[in-house]
PDB file of C-alpha atoms in Angstrom:
ATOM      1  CA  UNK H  29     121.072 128.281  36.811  1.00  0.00           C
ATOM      2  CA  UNK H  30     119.887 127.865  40.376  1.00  0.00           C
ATOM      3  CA  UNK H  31     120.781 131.171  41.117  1.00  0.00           C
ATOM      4  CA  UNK H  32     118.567 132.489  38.288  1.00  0.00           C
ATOM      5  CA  UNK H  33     115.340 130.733  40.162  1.00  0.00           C
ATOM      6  CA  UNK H  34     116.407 132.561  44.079  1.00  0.00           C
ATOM      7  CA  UNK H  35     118.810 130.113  44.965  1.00  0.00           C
ATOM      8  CA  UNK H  36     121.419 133.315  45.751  1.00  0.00           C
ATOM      9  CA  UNK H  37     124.444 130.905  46.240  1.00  0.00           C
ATOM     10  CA  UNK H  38     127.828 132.581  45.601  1.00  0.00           C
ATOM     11  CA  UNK H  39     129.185 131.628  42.248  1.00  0.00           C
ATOM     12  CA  UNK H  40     132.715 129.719  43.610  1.00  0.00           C
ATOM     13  CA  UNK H  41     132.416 126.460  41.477  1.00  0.00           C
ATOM     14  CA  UNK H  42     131.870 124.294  44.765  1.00  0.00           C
ATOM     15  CA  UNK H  43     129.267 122.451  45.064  1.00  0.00           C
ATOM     16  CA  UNK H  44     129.009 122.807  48.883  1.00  0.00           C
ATOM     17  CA  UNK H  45     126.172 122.456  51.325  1.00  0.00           C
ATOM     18  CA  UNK H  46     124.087 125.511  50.416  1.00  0.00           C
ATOM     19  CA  UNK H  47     124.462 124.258  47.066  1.00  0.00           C
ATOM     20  CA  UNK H  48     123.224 120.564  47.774  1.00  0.00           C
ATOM     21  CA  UNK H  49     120.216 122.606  49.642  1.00  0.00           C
ATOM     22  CA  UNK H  50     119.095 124.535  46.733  1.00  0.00           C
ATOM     23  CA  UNK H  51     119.450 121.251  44.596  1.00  0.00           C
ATOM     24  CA  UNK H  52     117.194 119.451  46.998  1.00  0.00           C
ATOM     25  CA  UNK H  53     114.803 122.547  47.013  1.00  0.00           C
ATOM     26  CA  UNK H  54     114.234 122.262  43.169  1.00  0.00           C
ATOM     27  CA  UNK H  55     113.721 118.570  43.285  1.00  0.00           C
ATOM     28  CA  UNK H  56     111.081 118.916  45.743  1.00  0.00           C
ATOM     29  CA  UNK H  57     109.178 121.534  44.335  1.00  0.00           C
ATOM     30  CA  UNK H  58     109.187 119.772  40.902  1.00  0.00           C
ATOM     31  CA  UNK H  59     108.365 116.461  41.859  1.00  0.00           C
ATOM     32  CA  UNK H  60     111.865 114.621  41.359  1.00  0.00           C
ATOM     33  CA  UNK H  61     113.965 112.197  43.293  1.00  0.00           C
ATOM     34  CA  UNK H  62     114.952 114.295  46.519  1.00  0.00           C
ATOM     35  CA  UNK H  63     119.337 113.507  46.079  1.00  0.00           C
ATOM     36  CA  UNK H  64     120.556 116.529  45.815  1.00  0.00           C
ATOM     37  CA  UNK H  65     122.770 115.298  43.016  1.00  0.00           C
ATOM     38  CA  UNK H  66     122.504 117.186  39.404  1.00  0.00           C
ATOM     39  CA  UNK H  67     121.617 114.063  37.772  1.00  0.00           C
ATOM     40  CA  UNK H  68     119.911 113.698  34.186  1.00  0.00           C
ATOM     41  CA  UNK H  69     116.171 114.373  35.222  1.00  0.00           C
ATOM     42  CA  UNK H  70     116.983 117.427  37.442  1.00  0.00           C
ATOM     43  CA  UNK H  71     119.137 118.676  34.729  1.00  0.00           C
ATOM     44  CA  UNK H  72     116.637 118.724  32.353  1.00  0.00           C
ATOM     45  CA  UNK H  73     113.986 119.910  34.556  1.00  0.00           C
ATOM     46  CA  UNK H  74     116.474 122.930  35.254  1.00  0.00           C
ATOM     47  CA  UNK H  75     116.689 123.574  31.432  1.00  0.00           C
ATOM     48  CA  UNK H  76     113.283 123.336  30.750  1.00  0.00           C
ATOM     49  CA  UNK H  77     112.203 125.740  33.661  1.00  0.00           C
ATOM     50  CA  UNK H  78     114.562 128.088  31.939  1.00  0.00           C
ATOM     51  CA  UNK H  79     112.947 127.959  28.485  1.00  0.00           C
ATOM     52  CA  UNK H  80     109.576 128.387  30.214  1.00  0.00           C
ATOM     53  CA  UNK H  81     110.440 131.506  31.761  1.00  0.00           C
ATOM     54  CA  UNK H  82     112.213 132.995  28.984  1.00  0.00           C
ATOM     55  CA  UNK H  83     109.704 132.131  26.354  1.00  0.00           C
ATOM     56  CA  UNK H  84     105.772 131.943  26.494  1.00  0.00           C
ATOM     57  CA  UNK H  85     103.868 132.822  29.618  1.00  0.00           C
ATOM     58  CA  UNK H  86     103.795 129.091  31.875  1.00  0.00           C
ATOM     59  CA  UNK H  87     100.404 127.616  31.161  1.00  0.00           C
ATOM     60  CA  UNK H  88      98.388 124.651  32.075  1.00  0.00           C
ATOM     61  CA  UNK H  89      98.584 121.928  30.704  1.00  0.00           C
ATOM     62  CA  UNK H  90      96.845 121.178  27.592  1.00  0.00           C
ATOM     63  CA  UNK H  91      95.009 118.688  28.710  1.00  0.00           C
ATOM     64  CA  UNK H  92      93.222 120.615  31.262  1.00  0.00           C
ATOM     65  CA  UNK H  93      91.363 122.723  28.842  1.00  0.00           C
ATOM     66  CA  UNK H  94      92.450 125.901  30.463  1.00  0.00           C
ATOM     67  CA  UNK H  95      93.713 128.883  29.582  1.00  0.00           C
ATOM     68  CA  UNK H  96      96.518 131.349  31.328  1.00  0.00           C
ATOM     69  CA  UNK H  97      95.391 134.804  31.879  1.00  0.00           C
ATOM     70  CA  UNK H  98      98.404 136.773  32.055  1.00  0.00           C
ATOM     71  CA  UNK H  99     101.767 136.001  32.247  1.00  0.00           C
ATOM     72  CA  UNK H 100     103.090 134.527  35.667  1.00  0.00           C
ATOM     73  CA  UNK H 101     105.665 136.142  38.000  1.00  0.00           C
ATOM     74  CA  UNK H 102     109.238 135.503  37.358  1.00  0.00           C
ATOM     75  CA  UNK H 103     110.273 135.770  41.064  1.00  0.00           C
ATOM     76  CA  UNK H 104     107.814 136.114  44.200  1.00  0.00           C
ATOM     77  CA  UNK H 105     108.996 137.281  48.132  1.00  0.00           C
ATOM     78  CA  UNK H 106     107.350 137.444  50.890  1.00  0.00           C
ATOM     79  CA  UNK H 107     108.378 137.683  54.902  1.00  0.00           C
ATOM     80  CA  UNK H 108     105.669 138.289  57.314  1.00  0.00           C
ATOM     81  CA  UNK H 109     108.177 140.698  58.558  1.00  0.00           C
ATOM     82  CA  UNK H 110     108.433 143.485  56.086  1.00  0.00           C
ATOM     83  CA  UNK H 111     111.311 142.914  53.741  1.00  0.00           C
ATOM     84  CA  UNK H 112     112.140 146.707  53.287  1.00  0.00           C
ATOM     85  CA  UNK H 113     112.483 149.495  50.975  1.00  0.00           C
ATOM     86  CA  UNK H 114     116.131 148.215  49.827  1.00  0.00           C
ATOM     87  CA  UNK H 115     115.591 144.468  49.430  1.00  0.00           C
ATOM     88  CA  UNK H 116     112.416 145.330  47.034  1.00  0.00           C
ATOM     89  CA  UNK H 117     114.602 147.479  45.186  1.00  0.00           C
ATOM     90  CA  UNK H 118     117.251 144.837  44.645  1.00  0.00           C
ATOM     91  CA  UNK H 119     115.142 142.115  43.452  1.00  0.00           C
ATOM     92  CA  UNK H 120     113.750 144.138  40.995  1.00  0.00           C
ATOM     93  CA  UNK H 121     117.215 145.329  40.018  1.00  0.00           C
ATOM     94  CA  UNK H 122     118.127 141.400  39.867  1.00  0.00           C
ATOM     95  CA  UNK H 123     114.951 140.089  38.059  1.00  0.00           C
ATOM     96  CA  UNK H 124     113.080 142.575  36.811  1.00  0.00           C
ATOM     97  CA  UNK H 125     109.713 144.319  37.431  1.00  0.00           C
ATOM     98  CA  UNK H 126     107.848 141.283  37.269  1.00  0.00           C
ATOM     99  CA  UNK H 127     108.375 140.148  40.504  1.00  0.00           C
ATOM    100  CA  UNK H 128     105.944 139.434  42.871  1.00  0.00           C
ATOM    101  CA  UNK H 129     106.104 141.157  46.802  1.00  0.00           C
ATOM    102  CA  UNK H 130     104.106 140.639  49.051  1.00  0.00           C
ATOM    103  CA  UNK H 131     103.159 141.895  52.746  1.00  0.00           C
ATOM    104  CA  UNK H 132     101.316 141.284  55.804  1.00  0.00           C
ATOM    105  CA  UNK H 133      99.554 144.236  56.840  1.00  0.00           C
ATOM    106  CA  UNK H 134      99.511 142.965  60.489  1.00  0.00           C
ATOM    107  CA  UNK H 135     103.102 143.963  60.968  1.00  0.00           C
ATOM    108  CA  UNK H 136     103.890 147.762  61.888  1.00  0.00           C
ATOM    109  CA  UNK H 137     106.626 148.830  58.851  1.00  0.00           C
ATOM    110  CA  UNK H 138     104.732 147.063  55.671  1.00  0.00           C
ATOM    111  CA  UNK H 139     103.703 150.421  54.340  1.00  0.00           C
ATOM    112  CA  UNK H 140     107.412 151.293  53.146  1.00  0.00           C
ATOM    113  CA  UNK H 141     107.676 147.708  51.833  1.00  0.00           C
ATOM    114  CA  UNK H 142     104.461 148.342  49.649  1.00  0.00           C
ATOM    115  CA  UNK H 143     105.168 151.699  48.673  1.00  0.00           C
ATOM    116  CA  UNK H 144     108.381 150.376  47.313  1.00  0.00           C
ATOM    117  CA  UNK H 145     107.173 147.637  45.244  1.00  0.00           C
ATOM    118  CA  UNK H 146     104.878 150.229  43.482  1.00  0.00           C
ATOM    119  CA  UNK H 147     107.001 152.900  42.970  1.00  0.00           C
ATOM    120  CA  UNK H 148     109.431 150.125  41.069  1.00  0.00           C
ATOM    121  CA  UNK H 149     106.158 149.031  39.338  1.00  0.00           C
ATOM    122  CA  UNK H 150     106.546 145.311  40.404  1.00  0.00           C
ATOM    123  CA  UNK H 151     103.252 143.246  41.662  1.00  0.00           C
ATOM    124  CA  UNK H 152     101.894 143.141  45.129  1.00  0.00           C
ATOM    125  CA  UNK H 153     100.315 140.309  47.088  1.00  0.00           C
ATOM    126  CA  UNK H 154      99.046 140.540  50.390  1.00  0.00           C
ATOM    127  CA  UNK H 155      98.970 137.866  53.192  1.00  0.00           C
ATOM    128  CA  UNK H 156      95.381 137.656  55.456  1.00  0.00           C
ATOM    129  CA  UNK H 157      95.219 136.156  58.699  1.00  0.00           C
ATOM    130  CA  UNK H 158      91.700 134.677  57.964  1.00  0.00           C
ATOM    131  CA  UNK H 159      90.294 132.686  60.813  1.00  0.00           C
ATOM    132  CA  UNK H 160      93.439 133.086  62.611  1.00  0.00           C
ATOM    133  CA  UNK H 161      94.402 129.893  64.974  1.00  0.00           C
ATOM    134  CA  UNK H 162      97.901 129.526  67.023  1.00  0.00           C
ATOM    135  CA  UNK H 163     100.893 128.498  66.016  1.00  0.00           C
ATOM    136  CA  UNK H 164     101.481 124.799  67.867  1.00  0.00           C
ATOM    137  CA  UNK H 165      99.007 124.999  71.061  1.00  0.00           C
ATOM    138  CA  UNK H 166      99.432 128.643  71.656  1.00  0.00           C
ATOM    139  CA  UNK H 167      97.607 131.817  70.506  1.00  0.00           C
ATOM    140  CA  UNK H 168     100.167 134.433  69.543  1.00  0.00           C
ATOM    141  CA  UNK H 169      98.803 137.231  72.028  1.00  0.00           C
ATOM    142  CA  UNK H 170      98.536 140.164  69.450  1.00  0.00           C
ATOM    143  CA  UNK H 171      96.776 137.910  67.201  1.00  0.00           C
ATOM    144  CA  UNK H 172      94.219 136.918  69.230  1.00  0.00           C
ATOM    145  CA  UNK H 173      93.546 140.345  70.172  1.00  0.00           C
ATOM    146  CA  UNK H 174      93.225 141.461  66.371  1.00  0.00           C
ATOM    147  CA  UNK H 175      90.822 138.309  66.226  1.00  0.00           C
ATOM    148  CA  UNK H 176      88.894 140.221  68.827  1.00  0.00           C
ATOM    149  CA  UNK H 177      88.390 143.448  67.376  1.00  0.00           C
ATOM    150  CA  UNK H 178      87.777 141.772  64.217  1.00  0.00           C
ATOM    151  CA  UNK H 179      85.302 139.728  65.996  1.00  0.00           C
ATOM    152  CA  UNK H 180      83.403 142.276  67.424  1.00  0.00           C
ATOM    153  CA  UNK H 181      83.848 144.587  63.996  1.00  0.00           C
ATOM    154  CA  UNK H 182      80.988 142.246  62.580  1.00  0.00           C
ATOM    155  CA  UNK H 183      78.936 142.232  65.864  1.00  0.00           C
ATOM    156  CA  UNK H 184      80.124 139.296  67.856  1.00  0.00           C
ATOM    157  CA  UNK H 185      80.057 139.686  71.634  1.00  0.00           C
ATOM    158  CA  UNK H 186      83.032 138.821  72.516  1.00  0.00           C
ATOM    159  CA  UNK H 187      81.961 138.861  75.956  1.00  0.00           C
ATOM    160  CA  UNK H 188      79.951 135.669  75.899  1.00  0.00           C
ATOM    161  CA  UNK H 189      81.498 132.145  76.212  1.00  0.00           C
ATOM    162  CA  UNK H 190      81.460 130.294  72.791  1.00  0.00           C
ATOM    163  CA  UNK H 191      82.017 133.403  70.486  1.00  0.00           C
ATOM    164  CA  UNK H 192      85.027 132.283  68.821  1.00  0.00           C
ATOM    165  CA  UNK H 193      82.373 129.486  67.420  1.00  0.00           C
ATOM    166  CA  UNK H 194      80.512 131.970  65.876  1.00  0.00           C
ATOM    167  CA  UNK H 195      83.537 133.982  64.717  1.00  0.00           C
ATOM    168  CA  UNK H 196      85.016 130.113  63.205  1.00  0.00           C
ATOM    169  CA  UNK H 197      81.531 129.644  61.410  1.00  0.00           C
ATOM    170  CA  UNK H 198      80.737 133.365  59.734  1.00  0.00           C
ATOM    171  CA  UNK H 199      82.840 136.173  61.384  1.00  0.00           C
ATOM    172  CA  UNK H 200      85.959 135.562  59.660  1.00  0.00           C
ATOM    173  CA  UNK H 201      84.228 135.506  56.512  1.00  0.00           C
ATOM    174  CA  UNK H 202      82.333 138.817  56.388  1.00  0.00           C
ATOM    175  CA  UNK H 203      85.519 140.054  57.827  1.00  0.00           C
ATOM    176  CA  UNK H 204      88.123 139.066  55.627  1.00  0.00           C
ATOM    177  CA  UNK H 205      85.794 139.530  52.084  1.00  0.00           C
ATOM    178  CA  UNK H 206      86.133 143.209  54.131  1.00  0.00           C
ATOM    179  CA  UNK H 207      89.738 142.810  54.107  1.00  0.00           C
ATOM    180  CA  UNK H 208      89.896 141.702  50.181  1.00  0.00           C
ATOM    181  CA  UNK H 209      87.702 144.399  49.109  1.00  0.00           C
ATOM    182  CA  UNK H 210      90.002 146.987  50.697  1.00  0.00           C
ATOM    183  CA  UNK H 211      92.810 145.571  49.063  1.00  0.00           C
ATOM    184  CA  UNK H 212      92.044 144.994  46.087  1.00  0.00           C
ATOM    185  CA  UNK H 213      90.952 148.614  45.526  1.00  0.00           C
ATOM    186  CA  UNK H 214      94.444 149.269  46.543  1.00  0.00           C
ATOM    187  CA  UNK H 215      95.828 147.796  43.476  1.00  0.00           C
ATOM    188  CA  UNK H 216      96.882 143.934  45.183  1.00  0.00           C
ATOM    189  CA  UNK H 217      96.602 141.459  42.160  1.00  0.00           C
ATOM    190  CA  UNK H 218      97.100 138.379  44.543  1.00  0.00           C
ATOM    191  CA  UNK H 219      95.827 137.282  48.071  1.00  0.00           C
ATOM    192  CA  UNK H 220      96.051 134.362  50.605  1.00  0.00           C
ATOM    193  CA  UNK H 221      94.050 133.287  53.266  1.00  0.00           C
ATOM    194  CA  UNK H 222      95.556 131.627  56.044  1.00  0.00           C
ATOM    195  CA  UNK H 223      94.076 129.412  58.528  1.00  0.00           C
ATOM    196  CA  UNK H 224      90.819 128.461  56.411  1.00  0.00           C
ATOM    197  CA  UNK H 225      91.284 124.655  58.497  1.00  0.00           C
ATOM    198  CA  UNK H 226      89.540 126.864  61.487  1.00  0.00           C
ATOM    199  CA  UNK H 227      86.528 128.090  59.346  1.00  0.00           C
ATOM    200  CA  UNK H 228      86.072 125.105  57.058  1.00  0.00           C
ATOM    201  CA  UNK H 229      88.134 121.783  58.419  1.00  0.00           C
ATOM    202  CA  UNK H 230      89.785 119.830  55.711  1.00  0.00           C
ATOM    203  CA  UNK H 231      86.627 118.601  53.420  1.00  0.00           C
ATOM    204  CA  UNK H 232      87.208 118.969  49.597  1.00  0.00           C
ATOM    205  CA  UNK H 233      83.714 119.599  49.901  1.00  0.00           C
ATOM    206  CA  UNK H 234      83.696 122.816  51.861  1.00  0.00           C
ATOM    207  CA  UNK H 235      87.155 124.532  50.391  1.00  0.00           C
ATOM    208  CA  UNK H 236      85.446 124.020  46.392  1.00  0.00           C
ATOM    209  CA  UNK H 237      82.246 125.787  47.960  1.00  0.00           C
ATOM    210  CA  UNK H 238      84.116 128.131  49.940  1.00  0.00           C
ATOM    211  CA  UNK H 239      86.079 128.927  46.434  1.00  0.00           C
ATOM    212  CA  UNK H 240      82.460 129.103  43.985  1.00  0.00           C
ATOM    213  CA  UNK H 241      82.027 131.988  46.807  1.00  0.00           C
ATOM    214  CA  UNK H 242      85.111 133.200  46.071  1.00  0.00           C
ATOM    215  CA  UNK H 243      84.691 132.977  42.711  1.00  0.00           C
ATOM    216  CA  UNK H 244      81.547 135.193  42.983  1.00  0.00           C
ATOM    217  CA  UNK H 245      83.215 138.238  44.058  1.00  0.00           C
ATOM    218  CA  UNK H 246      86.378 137.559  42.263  1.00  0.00           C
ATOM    219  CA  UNK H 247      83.361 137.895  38.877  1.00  0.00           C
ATOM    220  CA  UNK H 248      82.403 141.138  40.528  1.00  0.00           C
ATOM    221  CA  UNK H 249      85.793 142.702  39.917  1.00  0.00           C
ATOM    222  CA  UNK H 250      85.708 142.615  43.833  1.00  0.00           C
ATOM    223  CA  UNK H 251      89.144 140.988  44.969  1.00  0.00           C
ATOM    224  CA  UNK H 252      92.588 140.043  44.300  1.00  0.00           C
ATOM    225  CA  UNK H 253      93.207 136.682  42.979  1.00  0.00           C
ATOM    226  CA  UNK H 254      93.129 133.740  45.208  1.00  0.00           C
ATOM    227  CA  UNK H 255      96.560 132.068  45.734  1.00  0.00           C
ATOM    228  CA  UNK H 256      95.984 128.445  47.408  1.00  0.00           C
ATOM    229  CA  UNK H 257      97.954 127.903  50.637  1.00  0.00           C
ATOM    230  CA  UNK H 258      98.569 124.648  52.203  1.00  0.00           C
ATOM    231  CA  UNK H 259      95.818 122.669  50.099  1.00  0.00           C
ATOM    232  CA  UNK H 260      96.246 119.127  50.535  1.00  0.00           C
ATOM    233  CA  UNK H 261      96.271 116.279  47.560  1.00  0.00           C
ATOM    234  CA  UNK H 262      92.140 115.398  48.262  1.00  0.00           C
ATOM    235  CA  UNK H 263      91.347 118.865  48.149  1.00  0.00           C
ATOM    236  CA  UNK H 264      93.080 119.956  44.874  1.00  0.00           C
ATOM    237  CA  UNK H 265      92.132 116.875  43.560  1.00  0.00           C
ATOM    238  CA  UNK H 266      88.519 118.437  43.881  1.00  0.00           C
ATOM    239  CA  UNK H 267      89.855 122.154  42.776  1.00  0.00           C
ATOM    240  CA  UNK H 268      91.402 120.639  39.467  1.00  0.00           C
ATOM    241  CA  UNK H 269      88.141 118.279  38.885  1.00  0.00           C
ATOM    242  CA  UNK H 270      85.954 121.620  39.728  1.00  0.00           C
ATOM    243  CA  UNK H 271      87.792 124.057  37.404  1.00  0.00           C
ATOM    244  CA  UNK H 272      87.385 121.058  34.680  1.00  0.00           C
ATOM    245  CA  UNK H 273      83.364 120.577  34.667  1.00  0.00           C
ATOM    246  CA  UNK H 274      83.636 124.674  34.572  1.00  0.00           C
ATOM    247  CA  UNK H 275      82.142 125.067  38.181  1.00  0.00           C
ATOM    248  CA  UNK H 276      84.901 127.173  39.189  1.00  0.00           C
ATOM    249  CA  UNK H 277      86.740 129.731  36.912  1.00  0.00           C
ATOM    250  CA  UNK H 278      90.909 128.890  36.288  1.00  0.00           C
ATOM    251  CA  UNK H 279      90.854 132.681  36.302  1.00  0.00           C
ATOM    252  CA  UNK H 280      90.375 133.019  40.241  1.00  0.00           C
ATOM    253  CA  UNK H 281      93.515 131.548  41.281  1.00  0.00           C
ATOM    254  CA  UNK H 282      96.976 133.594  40.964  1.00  0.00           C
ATOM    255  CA  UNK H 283      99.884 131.392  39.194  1.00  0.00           C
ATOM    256  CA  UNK H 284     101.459 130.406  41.952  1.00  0.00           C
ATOM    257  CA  UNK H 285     100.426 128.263  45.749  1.00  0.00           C
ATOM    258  CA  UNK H 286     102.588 127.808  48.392  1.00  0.00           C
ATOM    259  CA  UNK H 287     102.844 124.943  50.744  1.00  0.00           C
ATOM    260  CA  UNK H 288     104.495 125.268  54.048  1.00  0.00           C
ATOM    261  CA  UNK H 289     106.342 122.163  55.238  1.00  0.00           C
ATOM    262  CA  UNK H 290     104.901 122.435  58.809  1.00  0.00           C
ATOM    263  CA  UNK H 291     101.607 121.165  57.272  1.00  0.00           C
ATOM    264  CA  UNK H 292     104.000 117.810  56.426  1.00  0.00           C
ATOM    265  CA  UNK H 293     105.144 117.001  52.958  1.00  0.00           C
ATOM    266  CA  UNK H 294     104.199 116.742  49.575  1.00  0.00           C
ATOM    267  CA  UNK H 295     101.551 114.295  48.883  1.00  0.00           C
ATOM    268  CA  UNK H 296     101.362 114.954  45.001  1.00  0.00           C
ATOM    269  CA  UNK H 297      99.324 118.244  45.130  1.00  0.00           C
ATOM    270  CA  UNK H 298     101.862 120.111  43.425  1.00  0.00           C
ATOM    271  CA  UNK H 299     101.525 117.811  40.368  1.00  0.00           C
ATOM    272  CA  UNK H 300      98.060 118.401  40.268  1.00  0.00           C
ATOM    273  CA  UNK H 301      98.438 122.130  40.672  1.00  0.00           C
ATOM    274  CA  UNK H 302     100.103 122.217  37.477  1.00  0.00           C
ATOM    275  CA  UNK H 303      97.536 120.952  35.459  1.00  0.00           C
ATOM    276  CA  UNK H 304      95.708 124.547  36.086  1.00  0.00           C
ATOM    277  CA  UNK H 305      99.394 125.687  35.718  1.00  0.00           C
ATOM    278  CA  UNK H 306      99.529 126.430  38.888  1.00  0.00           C
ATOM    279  CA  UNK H 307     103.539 126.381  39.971  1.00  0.00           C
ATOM    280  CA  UNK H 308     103.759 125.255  44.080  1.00  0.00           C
ATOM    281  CA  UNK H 309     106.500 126.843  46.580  1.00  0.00           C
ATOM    282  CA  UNK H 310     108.100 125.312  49.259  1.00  0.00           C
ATOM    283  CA  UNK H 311     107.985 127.392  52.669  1.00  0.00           C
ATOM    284  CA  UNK H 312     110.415 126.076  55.170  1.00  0.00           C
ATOM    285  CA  UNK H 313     109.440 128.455  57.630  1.00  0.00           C
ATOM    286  CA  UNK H 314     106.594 128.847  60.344  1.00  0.00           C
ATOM    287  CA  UNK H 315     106.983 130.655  63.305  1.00  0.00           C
ATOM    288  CA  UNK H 316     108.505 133.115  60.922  1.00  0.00           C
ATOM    289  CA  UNK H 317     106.362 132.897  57.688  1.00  0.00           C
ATOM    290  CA  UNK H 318     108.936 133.493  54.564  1.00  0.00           C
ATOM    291  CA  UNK H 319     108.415 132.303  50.775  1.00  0.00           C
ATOM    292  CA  UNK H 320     110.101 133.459  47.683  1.00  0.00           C
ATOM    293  CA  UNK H 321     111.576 131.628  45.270  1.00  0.00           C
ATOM    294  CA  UNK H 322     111.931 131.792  40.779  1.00  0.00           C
ATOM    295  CA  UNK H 323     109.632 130.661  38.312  1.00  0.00           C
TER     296      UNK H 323
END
């Protein structure tokens, strides 16, 4: 049963460490008591994952007023660096078509990775550096130099103390709707944006009006859908309350957010997510960016 939501664990009827780890995994990601044992309340939450997936599409809840608007992804992967030709074709061999891959176009070799998820028909999502910022206290040198061309791409001298400022405040903006546009004519359904912090500091405030933008060109047939990364318990707290009084469209967002554990843990956001039904993932992993996991 774990297996059939990424776990990959060898079927040997031990219940070993990897096991315990894929256990703990599930609790976190749906809110349960973090034991690693297979107790009553993980059990059923295990069962009634699997009826969800193999009956109707997950929606919100009913309470929310809102409506799914196509059926979610069984199974979503993504590594910054490319996962290959091969390892797209075997997850759609092991899950089927709807499974969700996605790239980073920053890193030389995501071409094949793409062209393999569409020649097995599955979905595509694409990762976007946004702002970009350093991982820790340091600037990764290759992406501060694609910050620069970027910068200067939407005529920002570069040269002059103080432009990252400017780039921080409208740059990255102009530059990554760019980015989406492109995209999204190539057929992506989903995108991220990383490193919005840099451009819009943690308000509630600023992310919901940073979305109604969003939401404009997402109208306009211009861009993928917007999957939410690393947004904390205040700020979907003002997502869920803006998608309620109808000032931003449930139809924007993909199915699916992903929280990476570097940004510290779950504060309850995921539970709040899933009144849009909006499913979170667990990422473990920063310097190396990886998510994937079942539905």
């Amino acid at each position: 049963m774990l297996n059939a939501r990424g776990a990959e664990l060898d079927v040997d009827g031990k219940f070993g460490r990897l096991t315990e780890e894929a256990v703990r995994n599930f609790q976190r990601q749906n809110d349960l008591d973090e034991d690693g044992v297979v107790g009553k309340d993980t059990l059923g939450a295990l069962n009634a994952d699997h009826e969800t997936s193999e009956g109707q599409p997950l929606g919100p809840d009913k309470s929310s007023g809102q409506q799914a608007t196509s059926k979610p992804p069984d199974y979503f992967a993504y590594r910054d660096k490319p996962l290959g030709a091969s390892a797209v074709k075997d997850l759609v061999s092991r899950h089927g078509r709807n499974v969700m891959i996605g790239v980073d176009p920053t890193y030389e070799g995501w071409q094949a990775t793409d062209r393999a998820a569409k020649e097995a028909g599955a979905r595509r999502h694409v990762y976007l550096e946004g702002p970009g910022g350093p991982t820790g206290d340091k600037w990764d040198p290759e992406e501060k130099q694609r910050v620069v061309r970027a910068a200067r791409g939407q005529g920002i001298d570069t040269s002059r103390p103080g432009w990252m400022k400017e780039w921080n405040s409208t740059g990255w903006k102009n530059h990554t709707h760019d980015q989406l546009k492109d995209f999204k004519k190539q057929g992506f359904e989903s995108a991220e944006i990383d490193n919005l912090y840099r451009g819009l500091g943690d308000s509630p405030r600023r992310l919901v009006d940073f979305y109604k933008e969003y939401a404009g060109w997402h109208s306009q047939g211009d861009v993928p859908s917007l999957l939410m990364k690393n947004v904390d318990k205040p700020q979907m707290q003002a997502v869920v309350e803006a998608v309620n009084r109808g000032d931003l469209p449930r139809s924007m967002f993909s199915d699916y957010a992903i929280w990476e554990t570097s940004a510290g843990p779950l504060e309850g956001q995921e539970r709040l997510a899933r009144q849009l039904g909006i499913r979170t993932l667990v990422s473990d992993d920063t310097y190396n960016y990886a998510a994937r996991g079942q539905f």
